[in-house]
Coordinates of C-alpha atoms in Angstrom, one line a residue:
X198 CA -35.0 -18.9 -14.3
X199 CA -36.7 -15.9 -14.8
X200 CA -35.2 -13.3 -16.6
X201 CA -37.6 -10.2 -16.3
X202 CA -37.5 -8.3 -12.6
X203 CA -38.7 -4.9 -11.1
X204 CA -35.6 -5.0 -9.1
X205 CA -32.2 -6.4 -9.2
X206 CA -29.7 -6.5 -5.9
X207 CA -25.4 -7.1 -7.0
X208 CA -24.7 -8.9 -4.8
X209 CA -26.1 -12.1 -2.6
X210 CA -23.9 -10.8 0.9
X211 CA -26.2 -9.9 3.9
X212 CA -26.7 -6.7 2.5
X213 CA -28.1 -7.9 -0.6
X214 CA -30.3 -10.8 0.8
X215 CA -31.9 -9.3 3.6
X216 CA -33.0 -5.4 1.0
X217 CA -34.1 -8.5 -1.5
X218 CA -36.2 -10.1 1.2
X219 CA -37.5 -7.2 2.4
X220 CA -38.4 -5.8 -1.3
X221 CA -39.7 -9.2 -2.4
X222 CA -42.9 -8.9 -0.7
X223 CA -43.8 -5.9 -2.9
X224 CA -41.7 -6.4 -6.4
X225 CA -40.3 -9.2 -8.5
X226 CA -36.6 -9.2 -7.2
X227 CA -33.3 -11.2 -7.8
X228 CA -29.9 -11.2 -6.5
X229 CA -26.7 -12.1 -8.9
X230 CA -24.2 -13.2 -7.5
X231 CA -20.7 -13.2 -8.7
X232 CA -19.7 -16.8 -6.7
X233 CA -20.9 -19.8 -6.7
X234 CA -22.9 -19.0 -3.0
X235 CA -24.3 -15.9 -1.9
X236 CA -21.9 -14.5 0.9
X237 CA -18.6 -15.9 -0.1
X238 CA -16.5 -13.3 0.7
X239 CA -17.1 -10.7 3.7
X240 CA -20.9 -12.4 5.5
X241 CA -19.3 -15.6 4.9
X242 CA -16.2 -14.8 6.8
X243 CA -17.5 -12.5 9.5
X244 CA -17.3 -13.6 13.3
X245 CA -20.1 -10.7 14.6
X246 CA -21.1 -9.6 17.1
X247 CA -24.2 -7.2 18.2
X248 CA -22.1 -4.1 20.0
X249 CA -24.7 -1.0 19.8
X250 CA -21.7 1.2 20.8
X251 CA -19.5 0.2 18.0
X252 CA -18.5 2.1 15.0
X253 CA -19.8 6.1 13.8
X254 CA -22.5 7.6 14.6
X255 CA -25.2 6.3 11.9
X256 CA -24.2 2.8 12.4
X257 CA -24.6 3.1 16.2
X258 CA -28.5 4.3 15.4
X259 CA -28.7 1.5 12.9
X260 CA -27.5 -1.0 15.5
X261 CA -29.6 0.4 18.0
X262 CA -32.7 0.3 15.5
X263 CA -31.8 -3.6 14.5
X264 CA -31.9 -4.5 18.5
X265 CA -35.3 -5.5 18.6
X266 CA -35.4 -7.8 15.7
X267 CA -32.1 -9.3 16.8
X268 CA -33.3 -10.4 20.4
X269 CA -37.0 -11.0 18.8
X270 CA -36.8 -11.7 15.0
X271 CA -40.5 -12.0 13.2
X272 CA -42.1 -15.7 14.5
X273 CA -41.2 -18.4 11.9
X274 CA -37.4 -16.3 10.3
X275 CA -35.5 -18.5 12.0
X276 CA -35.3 -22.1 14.2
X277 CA -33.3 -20.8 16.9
X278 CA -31.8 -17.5 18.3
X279 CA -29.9 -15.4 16.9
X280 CA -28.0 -13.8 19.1
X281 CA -26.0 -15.2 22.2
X282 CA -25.2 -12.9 25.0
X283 CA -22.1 -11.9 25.6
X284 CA -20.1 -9.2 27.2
X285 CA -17.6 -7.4 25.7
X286 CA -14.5 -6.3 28.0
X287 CA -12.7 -3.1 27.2
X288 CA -8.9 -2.7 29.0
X289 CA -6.8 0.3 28.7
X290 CA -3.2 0.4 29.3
X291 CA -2.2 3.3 30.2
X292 CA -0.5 5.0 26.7
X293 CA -4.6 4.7 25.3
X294 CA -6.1 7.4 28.0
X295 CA -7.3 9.4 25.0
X296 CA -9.3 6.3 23.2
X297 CA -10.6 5.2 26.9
X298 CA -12.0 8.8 27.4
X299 CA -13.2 8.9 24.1
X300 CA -15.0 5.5 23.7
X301 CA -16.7 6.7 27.7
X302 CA -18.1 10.0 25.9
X303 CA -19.4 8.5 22.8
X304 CA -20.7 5.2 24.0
X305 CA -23.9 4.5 25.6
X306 CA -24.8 2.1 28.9
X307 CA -21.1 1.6 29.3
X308 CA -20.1 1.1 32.5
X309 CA -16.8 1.1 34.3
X310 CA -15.5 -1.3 36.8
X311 CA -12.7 -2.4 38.7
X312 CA -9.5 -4.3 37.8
X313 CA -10.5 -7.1 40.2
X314 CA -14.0 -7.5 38.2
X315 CA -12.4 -7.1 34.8
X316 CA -9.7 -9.5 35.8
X317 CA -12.6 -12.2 36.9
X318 CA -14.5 -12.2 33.7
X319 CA -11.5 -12.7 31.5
X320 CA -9.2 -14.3 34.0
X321 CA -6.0 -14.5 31.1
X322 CA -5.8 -10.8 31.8
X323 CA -2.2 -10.2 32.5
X324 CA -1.7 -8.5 35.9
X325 CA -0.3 -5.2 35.1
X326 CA -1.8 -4.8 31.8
X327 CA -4.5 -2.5 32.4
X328 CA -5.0 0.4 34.5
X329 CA -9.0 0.9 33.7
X330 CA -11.8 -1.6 32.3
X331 CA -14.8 -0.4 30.7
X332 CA -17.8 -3.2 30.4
X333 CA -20.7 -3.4 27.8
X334 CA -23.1 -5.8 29.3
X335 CA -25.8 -5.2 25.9
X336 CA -23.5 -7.0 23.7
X337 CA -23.7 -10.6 22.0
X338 CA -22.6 -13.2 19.6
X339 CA -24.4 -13.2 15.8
X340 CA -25.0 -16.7 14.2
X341 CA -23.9 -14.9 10.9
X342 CA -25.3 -17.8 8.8
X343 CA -28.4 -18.2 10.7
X344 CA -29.4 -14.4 10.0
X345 CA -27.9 -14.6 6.4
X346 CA -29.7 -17.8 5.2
X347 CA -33.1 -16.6 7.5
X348 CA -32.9 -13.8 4.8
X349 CA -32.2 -15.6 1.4
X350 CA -35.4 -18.3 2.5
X351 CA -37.4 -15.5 2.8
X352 CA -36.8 -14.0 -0.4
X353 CA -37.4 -17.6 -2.4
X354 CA -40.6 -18.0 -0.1
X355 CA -41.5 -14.7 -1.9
X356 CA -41.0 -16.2 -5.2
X357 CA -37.5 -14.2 -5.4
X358 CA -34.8 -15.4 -7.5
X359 CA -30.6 -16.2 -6.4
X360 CA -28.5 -16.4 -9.7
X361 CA -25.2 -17.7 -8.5
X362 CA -22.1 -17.5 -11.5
X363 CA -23.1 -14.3 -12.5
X364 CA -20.8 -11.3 -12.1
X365 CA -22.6 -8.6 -13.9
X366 CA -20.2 -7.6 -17.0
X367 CA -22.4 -5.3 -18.3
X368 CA -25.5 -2.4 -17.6
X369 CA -27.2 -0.4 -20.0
X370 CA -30.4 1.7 -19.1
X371 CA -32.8 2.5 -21.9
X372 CA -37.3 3.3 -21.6
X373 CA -36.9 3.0 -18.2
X374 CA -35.4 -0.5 -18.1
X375 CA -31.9 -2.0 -17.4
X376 CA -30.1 -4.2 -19.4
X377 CA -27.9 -6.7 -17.3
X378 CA -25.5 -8.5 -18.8
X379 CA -23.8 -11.5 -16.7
X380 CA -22.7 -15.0 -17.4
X381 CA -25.8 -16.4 -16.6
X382 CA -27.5 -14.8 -19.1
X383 CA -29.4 -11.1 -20.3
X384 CA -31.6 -9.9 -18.0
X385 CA -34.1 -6.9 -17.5
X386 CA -34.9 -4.7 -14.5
X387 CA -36.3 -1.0 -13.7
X388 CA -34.3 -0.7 -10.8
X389 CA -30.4 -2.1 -10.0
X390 CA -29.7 -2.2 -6.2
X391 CA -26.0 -1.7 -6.2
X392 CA -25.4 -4.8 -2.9
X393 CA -21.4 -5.7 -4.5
X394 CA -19.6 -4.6 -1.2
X395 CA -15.6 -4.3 -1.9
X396 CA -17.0 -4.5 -6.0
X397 CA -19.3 -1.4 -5.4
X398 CA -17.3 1.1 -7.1
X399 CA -16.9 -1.5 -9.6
X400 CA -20.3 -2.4 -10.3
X401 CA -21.0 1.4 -10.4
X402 CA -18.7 2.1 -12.9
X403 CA -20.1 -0.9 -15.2
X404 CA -23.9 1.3 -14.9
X405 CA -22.2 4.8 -16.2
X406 CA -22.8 6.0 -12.1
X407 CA -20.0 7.9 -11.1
X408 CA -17.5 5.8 -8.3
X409 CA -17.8 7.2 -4.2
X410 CA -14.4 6.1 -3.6
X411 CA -15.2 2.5 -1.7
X412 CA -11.8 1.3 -0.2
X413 CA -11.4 -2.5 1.0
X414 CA -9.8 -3.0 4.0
X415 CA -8.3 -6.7 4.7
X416 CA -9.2 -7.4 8.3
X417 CA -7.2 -10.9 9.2
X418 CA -8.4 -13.5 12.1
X419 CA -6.0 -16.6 13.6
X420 CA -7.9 -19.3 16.0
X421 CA -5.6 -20.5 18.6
X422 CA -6.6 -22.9 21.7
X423 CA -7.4 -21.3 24.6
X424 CA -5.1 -21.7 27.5
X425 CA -4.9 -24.8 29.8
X426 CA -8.5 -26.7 30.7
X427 CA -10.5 -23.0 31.2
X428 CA -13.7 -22.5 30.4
X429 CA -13.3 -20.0 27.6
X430 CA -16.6 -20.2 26.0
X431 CA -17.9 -18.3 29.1
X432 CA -15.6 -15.3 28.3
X433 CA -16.4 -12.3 27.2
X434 CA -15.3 -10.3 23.8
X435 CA -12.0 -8.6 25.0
X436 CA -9.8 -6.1 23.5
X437 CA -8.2 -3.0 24.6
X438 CA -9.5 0.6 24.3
X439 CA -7.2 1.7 21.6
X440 CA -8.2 -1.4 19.1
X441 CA -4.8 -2.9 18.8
X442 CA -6.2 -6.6 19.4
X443 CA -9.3 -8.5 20.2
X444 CA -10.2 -11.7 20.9
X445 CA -13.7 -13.9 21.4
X446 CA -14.2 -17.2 21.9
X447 CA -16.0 -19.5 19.6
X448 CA -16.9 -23.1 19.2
X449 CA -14.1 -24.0 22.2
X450 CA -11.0 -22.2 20.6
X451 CA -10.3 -17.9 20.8
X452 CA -10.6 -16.3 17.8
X453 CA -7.9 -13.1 17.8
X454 CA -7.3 -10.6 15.7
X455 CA -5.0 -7.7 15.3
X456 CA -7.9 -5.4 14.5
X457 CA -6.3 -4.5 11.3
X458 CA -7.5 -2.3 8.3
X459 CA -4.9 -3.1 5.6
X460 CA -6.2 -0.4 2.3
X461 CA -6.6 -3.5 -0.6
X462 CA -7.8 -3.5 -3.8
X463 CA -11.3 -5.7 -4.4
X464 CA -10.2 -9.4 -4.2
X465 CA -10.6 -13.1 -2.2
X466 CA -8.9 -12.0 1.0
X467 CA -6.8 -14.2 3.2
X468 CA -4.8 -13.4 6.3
X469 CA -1.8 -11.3 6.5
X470 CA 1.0 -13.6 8.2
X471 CA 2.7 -10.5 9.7
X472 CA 0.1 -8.9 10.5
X473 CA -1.2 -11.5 12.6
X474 CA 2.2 -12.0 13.9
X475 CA 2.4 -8.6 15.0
X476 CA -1.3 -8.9 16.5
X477 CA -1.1 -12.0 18.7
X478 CA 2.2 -10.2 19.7
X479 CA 0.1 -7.2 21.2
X480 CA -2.1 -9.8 22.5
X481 CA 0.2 -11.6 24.7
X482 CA 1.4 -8.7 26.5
X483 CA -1.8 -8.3 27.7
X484 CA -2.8 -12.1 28.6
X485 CA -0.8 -14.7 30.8
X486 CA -0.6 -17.7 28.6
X487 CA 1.4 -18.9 26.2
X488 CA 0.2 -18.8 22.5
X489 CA 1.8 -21.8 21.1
X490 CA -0.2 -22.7 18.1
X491 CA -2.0 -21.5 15.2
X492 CA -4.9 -23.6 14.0
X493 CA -5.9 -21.6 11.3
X494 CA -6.3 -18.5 10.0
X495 CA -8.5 -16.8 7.4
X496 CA -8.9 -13.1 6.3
X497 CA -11.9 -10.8 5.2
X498 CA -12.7 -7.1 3.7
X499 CA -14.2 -5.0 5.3
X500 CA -15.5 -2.0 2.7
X501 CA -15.4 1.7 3.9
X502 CA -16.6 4.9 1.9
X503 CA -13.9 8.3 2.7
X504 CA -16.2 9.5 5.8
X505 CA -16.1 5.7 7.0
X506 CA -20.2 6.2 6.7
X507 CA -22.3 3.7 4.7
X508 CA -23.9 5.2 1.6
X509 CA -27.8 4.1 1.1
X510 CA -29.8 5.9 -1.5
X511 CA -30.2 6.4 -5.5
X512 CA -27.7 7.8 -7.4
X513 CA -28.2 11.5 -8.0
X514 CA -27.3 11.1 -11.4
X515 CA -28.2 7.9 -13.0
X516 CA -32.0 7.1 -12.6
X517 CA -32.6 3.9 -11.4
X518 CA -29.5 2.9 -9.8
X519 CA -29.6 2.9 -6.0
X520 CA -26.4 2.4 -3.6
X521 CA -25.8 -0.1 -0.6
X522 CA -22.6 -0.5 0.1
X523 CA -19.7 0.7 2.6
X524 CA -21.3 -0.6 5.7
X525 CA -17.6 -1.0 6.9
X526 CA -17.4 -4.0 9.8
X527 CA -20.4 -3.5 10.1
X528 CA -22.8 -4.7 8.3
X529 CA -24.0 -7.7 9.7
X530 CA -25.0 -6.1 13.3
X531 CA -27.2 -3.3 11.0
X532 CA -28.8 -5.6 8.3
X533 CA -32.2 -5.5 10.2
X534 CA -32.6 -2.1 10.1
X535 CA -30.4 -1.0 7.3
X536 CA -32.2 -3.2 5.0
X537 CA -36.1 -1.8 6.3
X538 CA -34.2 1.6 4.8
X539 CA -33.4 0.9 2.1
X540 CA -36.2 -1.2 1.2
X541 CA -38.2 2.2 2.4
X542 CA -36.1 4.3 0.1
X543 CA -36.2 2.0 -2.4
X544 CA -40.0 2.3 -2.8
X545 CA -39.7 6.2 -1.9
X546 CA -41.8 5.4 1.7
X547 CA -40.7 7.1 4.5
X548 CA -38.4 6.1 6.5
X549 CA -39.4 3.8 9.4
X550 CA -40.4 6.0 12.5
X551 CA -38.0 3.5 14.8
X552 CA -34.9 4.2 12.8
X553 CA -35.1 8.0 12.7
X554 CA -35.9 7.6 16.3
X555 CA -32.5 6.6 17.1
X556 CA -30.4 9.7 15.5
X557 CA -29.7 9.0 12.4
X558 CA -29.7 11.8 9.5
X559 CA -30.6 10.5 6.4
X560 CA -27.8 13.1 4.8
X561 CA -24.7 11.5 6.2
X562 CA -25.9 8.2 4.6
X563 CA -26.8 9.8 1.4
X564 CA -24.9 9.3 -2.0
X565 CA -25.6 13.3 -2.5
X566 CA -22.5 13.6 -0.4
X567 CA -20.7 12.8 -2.7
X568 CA -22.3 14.3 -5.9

């Protein structure tokens, strides 16, 4: 294993395989990686989905911007698509008026349509429930480890390097150089790409770079059949306007979650049992079935920065040390273009013409905000 690199990512996730990928085919890069497998933690655990009109402003640009690769990824990335279409269903009850309205104004192709229509596509809509239904027709699954794995073969293809078991412990920068001290060994590199998600304050801290105030949010998910003989896989993502549940169907079961965003320090997240109690009980008042089991559960983090904004760019004090973290839920659906950033910034290239295209201002993604 080499231990001399121009560039170094924290962290093996999807944000730190597909900036390594995309930086391989110019520098001698590696990823460490803390666990024993990139993406343990939040890419590992992460049912996506491709919903341009989810989340702030600079992710809906970076969504927008990752659309074409998504649909069309680059001949020989991957064996099969990436994406599967899939609608996604918005009901409002009528307490969430102010969160219908307000997803309407900020959202873009949205399109409203009648109780009868909404009812049709998820037909477990309790009657009663809603009083207004938004539809998304652009949205779609994300084979997360498809995507994920498309990125780390690309890397090693580039002669890039994956050092699983080794949590960096230590960073020292001297002549230019960093000194990286993990398990795995000493290593050497001009440039540390800080990739650690939930450890990114952490890993920050280790370099002398001052902390942006990353918080962890615990996002939990319980699988449960779906009801009766239906045909659930043909159903679209559903939730209401106010994000009190969702639910999507995957691989014959519903996956539902109480859309929660529990503060939590940095650590192997599992499910919240009341949570998800509370959760699947906001989700059968809005269906007509009967949730009678729990398969399974599991629980992720989701990793926000205090404007809920992720923060790309090199530190403004500590040469050398550039920041990728706080994508928030959602980092898978922005890798594509997200990573093309940062790989631009990176290399101080400008930034690619399609990205700014889509709205987004390199200063509320900046670490200067928080300088």
């Amino acid at each position: 294993m080499p231990d001399t690199f121009d560039i170094m990512i924290v962290g093996g996730g999807i944000a730190g395989a597909s900036v390594a990928a995309h930086l391989s085919a110019t520098h001698r890069v590696g990823i460490i990686e803390m666990e024993d497998r990139p993406g343990y933690h939040a890419t590992g655990r992460s049912a996506a989905a491709y919903e341009p009109n989810y989340g702030p402003a600079p992710i809906r640009a970076l969504t927008r911007a990752a659309g074409p690769f998504f649909w069309n990824p680059t001949p020989g990335f991957v064996a099969s698509p990436i994406l599967t279409p899939r609608e996604t269903v918005f009901y409002m009850p009528e307490r969430q008026t102010a969160s219908f309205e307000r997803l309407m104004r900020e959202s873009v192709g949205l399109e409203e349509i009648s109780l009868a229509e909404g009812r049709r596509k998820f037909p477990a809509l309790r009657e009663g429930f809603a009083t207004r239904v938004l539809l998304d027709p652009l949205t779609a699954d994300i084979d997360v480890d498809l995507l994920h794995q498309g990125y780390l073969r690309l890397l090693k293809s580039r002669s890039g390097s994956v050092i699983c078991d080794a949590a960096l412990t230590a960073a020292e920068r001297s002549n230019g150089q960093w000194k990286i001290g993990t398990p795995a060994g000493t290593m050497t590199a001009g440039i540390i790409v800080n990739a650690a998600g939930a450890w990114g304050d952490k890993v920050a801290a280790l370099a002398g770079a001052r902390p942006v105030g990353l918080q962890p949010k615990r996002r939990s998910i319980a699988v449960i059949p779906g009801p009766g003989n239906a045909d659930i896989m043909n159903w679209p993502l559903a939730g209401d306007a106010g994000e009190t549940w969702y639910c999507k169907p995957q691989s014959g079961k519903l996956l539902v979650s109480p859309a929660d965003a529990t503060p939590v320090d940095p650590h192997d997240a599992y499910a919240d049992d009341m949570t998800l109690a509370e959760g699947i009980e906001r989700f059968q008042e809005a269906v007509d079935f009967k949730v009678t089991r729990v398969e399974r559960t599991w629980g992720g983090l989701r990793t926000f920065a205090p404007d809920g904004n992720p923060v790309c760019g090199y530190d403004t004090a500590l040469e050398g040390f550039f920041w990728l973290v706080g994508q928030g839920g959602y980092g898978i659906q922005t890798s594509p273009a997200l990573s093309r950033l940062a790989a631009a910034l990176v290399r101080h290239e400008p930034v690619p013409a399609d990205i700014l295209a889509e709205g987004l201002l390199l200063e509320d993604i900046s670490p200067a905000r928080f300088a």
